[in-house]
Short mmCIF file of C-alpha atoms in Angstrom, two decimals:
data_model
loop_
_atom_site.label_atom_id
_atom_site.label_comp_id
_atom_site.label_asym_id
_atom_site.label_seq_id
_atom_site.Cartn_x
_atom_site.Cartn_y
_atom_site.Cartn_z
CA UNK A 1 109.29 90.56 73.47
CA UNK A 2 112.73 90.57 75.27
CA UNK A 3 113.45 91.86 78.24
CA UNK A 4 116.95 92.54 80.15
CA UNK A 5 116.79 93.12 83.95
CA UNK A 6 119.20 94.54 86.25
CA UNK A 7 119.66 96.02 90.12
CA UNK A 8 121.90 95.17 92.17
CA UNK A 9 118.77 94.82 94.96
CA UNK A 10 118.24 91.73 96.34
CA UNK A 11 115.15 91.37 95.33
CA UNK A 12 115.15 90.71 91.87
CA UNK A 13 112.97 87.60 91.79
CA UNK A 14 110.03 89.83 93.56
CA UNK A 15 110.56 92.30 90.61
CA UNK A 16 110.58 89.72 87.87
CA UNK A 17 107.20 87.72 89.43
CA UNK A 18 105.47 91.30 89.29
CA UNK A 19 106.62 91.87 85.85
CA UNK A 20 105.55 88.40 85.05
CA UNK A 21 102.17 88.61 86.31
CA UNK A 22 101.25 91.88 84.28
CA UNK A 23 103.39 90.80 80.95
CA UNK A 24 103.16 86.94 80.52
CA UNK A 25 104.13 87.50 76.92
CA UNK A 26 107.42 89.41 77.43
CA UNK A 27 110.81 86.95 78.62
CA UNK A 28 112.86 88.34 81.34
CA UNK A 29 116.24 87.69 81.44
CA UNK A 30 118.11 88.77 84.37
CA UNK A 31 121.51 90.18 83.54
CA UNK A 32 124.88 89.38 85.62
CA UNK A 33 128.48 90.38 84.82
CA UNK A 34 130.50 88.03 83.87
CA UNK A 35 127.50 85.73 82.29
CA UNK A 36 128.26 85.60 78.47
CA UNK A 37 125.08 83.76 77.40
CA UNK A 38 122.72 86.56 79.18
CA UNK A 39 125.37 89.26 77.20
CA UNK A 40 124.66 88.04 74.30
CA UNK A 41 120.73 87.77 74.45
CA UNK A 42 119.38 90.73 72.08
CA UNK A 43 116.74 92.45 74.18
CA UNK A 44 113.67 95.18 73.11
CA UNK A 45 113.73 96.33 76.09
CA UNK A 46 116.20 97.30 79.46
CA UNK A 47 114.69 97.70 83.01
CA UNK A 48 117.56 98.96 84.99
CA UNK A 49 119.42 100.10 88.16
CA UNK A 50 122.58 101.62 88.31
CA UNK A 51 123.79 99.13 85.49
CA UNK A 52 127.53 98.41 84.88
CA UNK A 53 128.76 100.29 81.59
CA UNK A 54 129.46 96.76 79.80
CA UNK A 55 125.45 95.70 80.24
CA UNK A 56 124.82 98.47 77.61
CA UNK A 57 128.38 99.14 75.78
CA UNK A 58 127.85 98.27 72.06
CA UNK A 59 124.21 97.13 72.09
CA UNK A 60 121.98 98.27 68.82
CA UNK A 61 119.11 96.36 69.83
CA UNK A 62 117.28 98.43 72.85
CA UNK A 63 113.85 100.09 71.90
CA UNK A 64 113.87 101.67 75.27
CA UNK A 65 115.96 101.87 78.84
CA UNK A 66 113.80 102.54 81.80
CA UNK A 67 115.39 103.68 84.75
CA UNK A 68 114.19 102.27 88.34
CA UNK A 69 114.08 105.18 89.94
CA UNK A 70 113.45 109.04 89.45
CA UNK A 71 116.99 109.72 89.30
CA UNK A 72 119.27 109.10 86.65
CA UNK A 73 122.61 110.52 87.30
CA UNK A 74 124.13 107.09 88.05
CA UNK A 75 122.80 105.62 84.18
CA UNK A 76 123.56 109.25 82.62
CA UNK A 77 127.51 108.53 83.89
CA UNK A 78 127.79 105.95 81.74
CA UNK A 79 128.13 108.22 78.84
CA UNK A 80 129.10 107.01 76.23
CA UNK A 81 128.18 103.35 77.30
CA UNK A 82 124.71 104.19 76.73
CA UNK A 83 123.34 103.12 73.36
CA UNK A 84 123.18 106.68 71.27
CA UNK A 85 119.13 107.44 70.52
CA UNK A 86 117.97 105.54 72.80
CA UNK A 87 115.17 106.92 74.85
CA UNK A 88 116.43 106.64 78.56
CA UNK A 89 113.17 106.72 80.57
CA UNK A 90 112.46 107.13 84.28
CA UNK A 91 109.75 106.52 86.90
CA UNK A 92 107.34 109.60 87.05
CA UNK A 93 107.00 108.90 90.77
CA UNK A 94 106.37 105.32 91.78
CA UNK A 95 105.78 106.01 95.09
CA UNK A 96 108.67 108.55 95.94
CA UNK A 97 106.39 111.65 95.99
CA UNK A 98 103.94 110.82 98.92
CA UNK A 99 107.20 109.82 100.74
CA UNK A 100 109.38 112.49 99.97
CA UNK A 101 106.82 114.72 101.63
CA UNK A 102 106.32 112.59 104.43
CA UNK A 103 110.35 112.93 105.15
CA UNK A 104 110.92 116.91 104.66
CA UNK A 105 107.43 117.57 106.20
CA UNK A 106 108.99 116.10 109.64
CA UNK A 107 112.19 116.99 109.04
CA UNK A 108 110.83 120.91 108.82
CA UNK A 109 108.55 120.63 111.50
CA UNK A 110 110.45 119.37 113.64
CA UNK A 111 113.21 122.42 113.43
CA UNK A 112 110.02 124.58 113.53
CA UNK A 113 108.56 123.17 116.93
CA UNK A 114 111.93 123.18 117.95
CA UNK A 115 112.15 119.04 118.57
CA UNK A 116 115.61 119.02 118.36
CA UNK A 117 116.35 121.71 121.35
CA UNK A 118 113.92 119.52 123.47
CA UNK A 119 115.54 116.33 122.74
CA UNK A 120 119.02 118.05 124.49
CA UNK A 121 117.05 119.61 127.37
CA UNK A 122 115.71 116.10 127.70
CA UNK A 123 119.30 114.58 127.66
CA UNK A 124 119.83 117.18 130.89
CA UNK A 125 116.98 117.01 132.61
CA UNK A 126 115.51 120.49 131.77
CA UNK A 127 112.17 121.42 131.68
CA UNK A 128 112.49 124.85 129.76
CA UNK A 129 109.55 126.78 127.32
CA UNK A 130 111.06 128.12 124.02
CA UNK A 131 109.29 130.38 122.49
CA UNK A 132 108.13 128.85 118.97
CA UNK A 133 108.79 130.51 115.53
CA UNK A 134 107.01 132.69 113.87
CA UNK A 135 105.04 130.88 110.90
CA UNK A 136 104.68 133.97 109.07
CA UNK A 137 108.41 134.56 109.08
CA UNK A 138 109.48 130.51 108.48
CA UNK A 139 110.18 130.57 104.72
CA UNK A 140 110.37 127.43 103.41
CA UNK A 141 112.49 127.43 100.01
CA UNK A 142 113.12 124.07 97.85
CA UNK A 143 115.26 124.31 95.22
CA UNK A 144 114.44 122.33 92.42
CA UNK A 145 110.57 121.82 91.65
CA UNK A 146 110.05 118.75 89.88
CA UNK A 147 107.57 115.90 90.40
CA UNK A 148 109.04 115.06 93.81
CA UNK A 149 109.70 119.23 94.79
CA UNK A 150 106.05 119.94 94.03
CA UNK A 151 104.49 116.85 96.19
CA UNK A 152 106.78 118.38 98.92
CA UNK A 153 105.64 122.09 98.20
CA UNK A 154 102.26 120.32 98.19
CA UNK A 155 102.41 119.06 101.49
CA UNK A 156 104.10 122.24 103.53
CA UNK A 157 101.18 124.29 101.94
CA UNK A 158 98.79 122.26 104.23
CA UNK A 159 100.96 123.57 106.77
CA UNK A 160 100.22 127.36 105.84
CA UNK A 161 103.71 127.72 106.16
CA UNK A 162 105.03 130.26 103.27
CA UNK A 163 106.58 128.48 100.54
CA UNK A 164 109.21 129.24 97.94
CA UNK A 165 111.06 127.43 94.86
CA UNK A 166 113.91 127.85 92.56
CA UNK A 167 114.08 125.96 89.87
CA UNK A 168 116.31 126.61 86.04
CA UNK A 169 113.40 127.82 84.29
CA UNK A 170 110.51 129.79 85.19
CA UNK A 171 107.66 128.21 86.89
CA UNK A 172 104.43 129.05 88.19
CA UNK A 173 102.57 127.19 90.68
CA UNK A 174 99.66 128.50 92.56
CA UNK A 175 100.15 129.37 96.20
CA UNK A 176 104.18 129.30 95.91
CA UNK A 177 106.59 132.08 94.97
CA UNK A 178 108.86 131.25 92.19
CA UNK A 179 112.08 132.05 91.49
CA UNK A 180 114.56 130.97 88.64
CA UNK A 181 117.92 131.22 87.40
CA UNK A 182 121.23 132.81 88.22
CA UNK A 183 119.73 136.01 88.54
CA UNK A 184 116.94 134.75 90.70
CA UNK A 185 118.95 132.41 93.05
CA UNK A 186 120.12 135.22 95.15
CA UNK A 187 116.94 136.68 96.35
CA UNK A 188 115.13 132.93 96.63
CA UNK A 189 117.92 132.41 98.95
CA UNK A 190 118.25 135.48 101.01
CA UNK A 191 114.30 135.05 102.19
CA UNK A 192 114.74 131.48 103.21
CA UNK A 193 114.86 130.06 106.32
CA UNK A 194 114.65 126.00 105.82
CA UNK A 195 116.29 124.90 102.54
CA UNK A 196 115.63 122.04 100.82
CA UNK A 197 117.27 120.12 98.04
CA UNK A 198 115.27 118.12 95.66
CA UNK A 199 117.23 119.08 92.46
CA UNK A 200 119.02 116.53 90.18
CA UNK A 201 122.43 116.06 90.39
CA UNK A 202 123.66 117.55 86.57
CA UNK A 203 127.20 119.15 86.00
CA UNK A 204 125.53 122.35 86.94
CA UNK A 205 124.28 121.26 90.20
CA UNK A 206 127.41 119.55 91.52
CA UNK A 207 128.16 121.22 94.61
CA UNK A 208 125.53 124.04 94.49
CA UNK A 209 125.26 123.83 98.23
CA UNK A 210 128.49 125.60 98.87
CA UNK A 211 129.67 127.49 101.44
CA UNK A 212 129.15 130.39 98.39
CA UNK A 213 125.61 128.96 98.14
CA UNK A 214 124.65 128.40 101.90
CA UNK A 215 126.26 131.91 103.18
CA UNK A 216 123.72 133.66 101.43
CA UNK A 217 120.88 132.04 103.39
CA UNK A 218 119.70 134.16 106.63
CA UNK A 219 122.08 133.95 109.79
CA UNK A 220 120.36 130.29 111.61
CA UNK A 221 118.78 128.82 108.71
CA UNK A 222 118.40 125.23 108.21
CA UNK A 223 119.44 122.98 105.56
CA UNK A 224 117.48 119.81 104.43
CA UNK A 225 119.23 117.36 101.41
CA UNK A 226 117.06 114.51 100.04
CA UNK A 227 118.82 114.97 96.14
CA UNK A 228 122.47 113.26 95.96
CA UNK A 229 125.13 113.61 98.02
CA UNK A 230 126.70 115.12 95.43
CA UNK A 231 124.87 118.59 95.59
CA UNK A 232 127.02 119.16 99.08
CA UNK A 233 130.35 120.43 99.74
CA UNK A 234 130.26 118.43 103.07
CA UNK A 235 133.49 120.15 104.77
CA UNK A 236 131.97 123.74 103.73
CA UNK A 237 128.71 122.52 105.70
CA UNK A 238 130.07 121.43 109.22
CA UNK A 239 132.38 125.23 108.86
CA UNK A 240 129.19 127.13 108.61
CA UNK A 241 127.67 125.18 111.26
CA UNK A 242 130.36 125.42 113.83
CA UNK A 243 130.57 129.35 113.08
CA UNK A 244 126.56 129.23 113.90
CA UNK A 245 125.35 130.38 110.33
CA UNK A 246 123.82 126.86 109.50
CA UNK A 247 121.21 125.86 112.73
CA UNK A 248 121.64 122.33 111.29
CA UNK A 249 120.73 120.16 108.98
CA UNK A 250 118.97 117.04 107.91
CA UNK A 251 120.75 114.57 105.16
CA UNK A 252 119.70 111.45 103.46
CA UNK A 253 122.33 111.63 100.97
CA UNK A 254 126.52 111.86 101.28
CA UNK A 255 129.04 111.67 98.80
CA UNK A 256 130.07 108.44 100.09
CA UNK A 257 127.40 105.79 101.36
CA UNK A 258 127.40 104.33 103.77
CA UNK A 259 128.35 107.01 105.19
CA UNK A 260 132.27 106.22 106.87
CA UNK A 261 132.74 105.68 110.77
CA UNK A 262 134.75 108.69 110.87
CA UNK A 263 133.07 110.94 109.34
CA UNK A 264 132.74 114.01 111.20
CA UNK A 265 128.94 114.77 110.57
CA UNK A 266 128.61 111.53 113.17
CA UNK A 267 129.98 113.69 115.89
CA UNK A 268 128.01 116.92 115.20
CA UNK A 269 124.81 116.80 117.43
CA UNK A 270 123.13 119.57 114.78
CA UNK A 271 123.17 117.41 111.99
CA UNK A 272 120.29 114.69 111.63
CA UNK A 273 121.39 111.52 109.42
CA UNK A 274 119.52 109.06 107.83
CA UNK A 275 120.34 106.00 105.31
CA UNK A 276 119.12 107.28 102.11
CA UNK A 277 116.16 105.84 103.09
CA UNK A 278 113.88 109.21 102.51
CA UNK A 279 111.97 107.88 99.37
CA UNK A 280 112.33 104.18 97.72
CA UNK A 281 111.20 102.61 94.69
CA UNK A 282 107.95 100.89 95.55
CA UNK A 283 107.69 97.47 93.41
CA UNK A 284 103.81 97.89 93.51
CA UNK A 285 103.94 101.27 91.53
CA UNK A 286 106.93 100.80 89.97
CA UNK A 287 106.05 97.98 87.52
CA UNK A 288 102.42 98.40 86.53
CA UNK A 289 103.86 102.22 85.24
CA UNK A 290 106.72 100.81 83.37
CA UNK A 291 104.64 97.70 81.64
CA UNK A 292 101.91 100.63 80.75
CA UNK A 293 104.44 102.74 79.29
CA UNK A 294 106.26 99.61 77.58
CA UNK A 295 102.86 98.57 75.87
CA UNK A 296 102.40 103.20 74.79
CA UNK A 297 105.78 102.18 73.07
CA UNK A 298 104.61 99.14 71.28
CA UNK A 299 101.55 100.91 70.30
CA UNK A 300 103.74 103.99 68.73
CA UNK A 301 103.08 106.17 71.52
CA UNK A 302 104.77 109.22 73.54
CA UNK A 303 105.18 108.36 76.94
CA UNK A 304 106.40 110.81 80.14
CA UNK A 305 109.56 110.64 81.66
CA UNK A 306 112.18 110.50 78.80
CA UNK A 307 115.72 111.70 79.89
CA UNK A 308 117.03 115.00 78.36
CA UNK A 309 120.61 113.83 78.22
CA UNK A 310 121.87 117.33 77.71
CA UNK A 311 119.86 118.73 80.53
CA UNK A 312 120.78 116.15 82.67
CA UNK A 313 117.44 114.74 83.85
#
């Protein structure tokens, strides 16, 4: 069995050993632009991470593509690049899901118990008592409910805090009310009051938080974005939270990473940023799942996680 790898980590000798140690029969061959001899290597299989088109333009050879990582906008691009019926196939989770959580569960509590206001008394010497919110009343709404948007839904539960979810087709999970579609967007919106963006980025969800999309949310809600940078009309943002509609927000992601010196989101005090850093690809989850699924597809097995190319994810 042959094996093409590619990421542009730095890492890649930690990710071959690891592959190594769980499938001594397959051969690894590490892919590079530019390297003829590794182009021309026919391959069953292609473990990749945000490949260059040329690593996959023409090739007839591929069994399967796994993805390293749950999304797969950045492969999907590629269009017609990518090998035509060849299952794409990404991590299930890996890892992300128990992270994820971890990041929008402080990122929401931390508006909640109103962290942020007490970090600028602090910055002025004030001692001052705010009143906290109101649990009851502290919607949380995620849009898009997938592996990673359920671990997250999971983990505000524990929180009792009342949880919502939009998502493109109905859903129904215990404990959280659902919404879906256009027609359903509206009201999930209007009864939120900390949104949070777990959705892939797809043609259709390009920009969705717009200042169409965001104006809709109650006067002082708060926007968390741990999808793609993609999902945010950045400009329409920073408007709505000058004008006071937006409290602030929490981002991961930007369109542009890293994210420019003069950007203005740097200078706005209400907006939290962090280095994509909410959820990575763990190398100890990551490759046992893949070689198990690798070994399903050898056997003539289904396996989870195979890209709807259409849909986008």
């Amino acid at each position: 069995m042959r094996i093409i790898f590619y990421s542009p980590d730095n890492h890649i000798q930690a990710w071959l050993d690891g592959f190594t140690a769980l499938m001594p029969e397959a051969q690894l061959h590490v892919w590079r632009e530019g390297d003829e001899r590794a182009a021309a290597i026919a391959a069953d299989y292609a473990i990749l991470w945000r490949p260059p088109a040329a690593l996959l333009q023409g090739r007839s050879d591929l069994k399967a593509i796994f993805n390293l990582g749950a999304g797969v906008d950045a492969i999907l691009k590629l269009g017609s690049a990518l090998p035509a019926n060849v299952p794409i196939i990404r991590l299930d989770d890996a890892g992300m899901g128990v992270q994820m959580a971890e990041y929008v569960s402080h990122a929401v509590l931390r508006y909640m118990r109103r962290f942020d206001e007490y970090e600028l008394q602090r910055s002025s010497k004030q001692w001052q008592f705010l009143p906290p919110h109101e649990k009851q009343d502290f919607t949380v709404g995620i849009l898009g409910i997938g592996v990673l948007g359920k671990r997250i839904a999971a983990a505000l539960a524990q929180f009792e805090l009342p949880v919502r979810s939009w998502s493109r087709n109905p859903k129904s999970l215990p404990g959280i009310t659902c919404f879906d579609g256009t027609d359903g967007l509206d009201q999930f919106l209007s009864g939120t009051r900390v949104l949070v963006c777990a959705l892939p980025l797809t043609s259709d969800t390009e920009n969705i938080l717009d200042r169409a999309t965001l104006s809709k949310l109650p006067r002082g809600a708060y926007l968390i974005n741990v999808a793609r940078g993609g999902h945010l009309a950045e400009a329409e943002l920073l408007a709505l939270i000058r004008s006071g509609h937006i409290a602030g927000a929490t981002l991961d992601v930007f369109r542009h990473e890293p994210l420019p010196q003069q950007h203005p989101f740097w200078d706005e005090p209400r907006i939290t940023i962090t280095p994509h850093m909410a959820a990575t690809t763990l190398r100890n989850d990551s490759i046992p799942q893949i070689v198990g699924k690798i070994r399903a597809l050898e056997r003539g097995e289904a396996v989870a996680g195979v890209v709807d190319r259409d849909a986008g994810y």
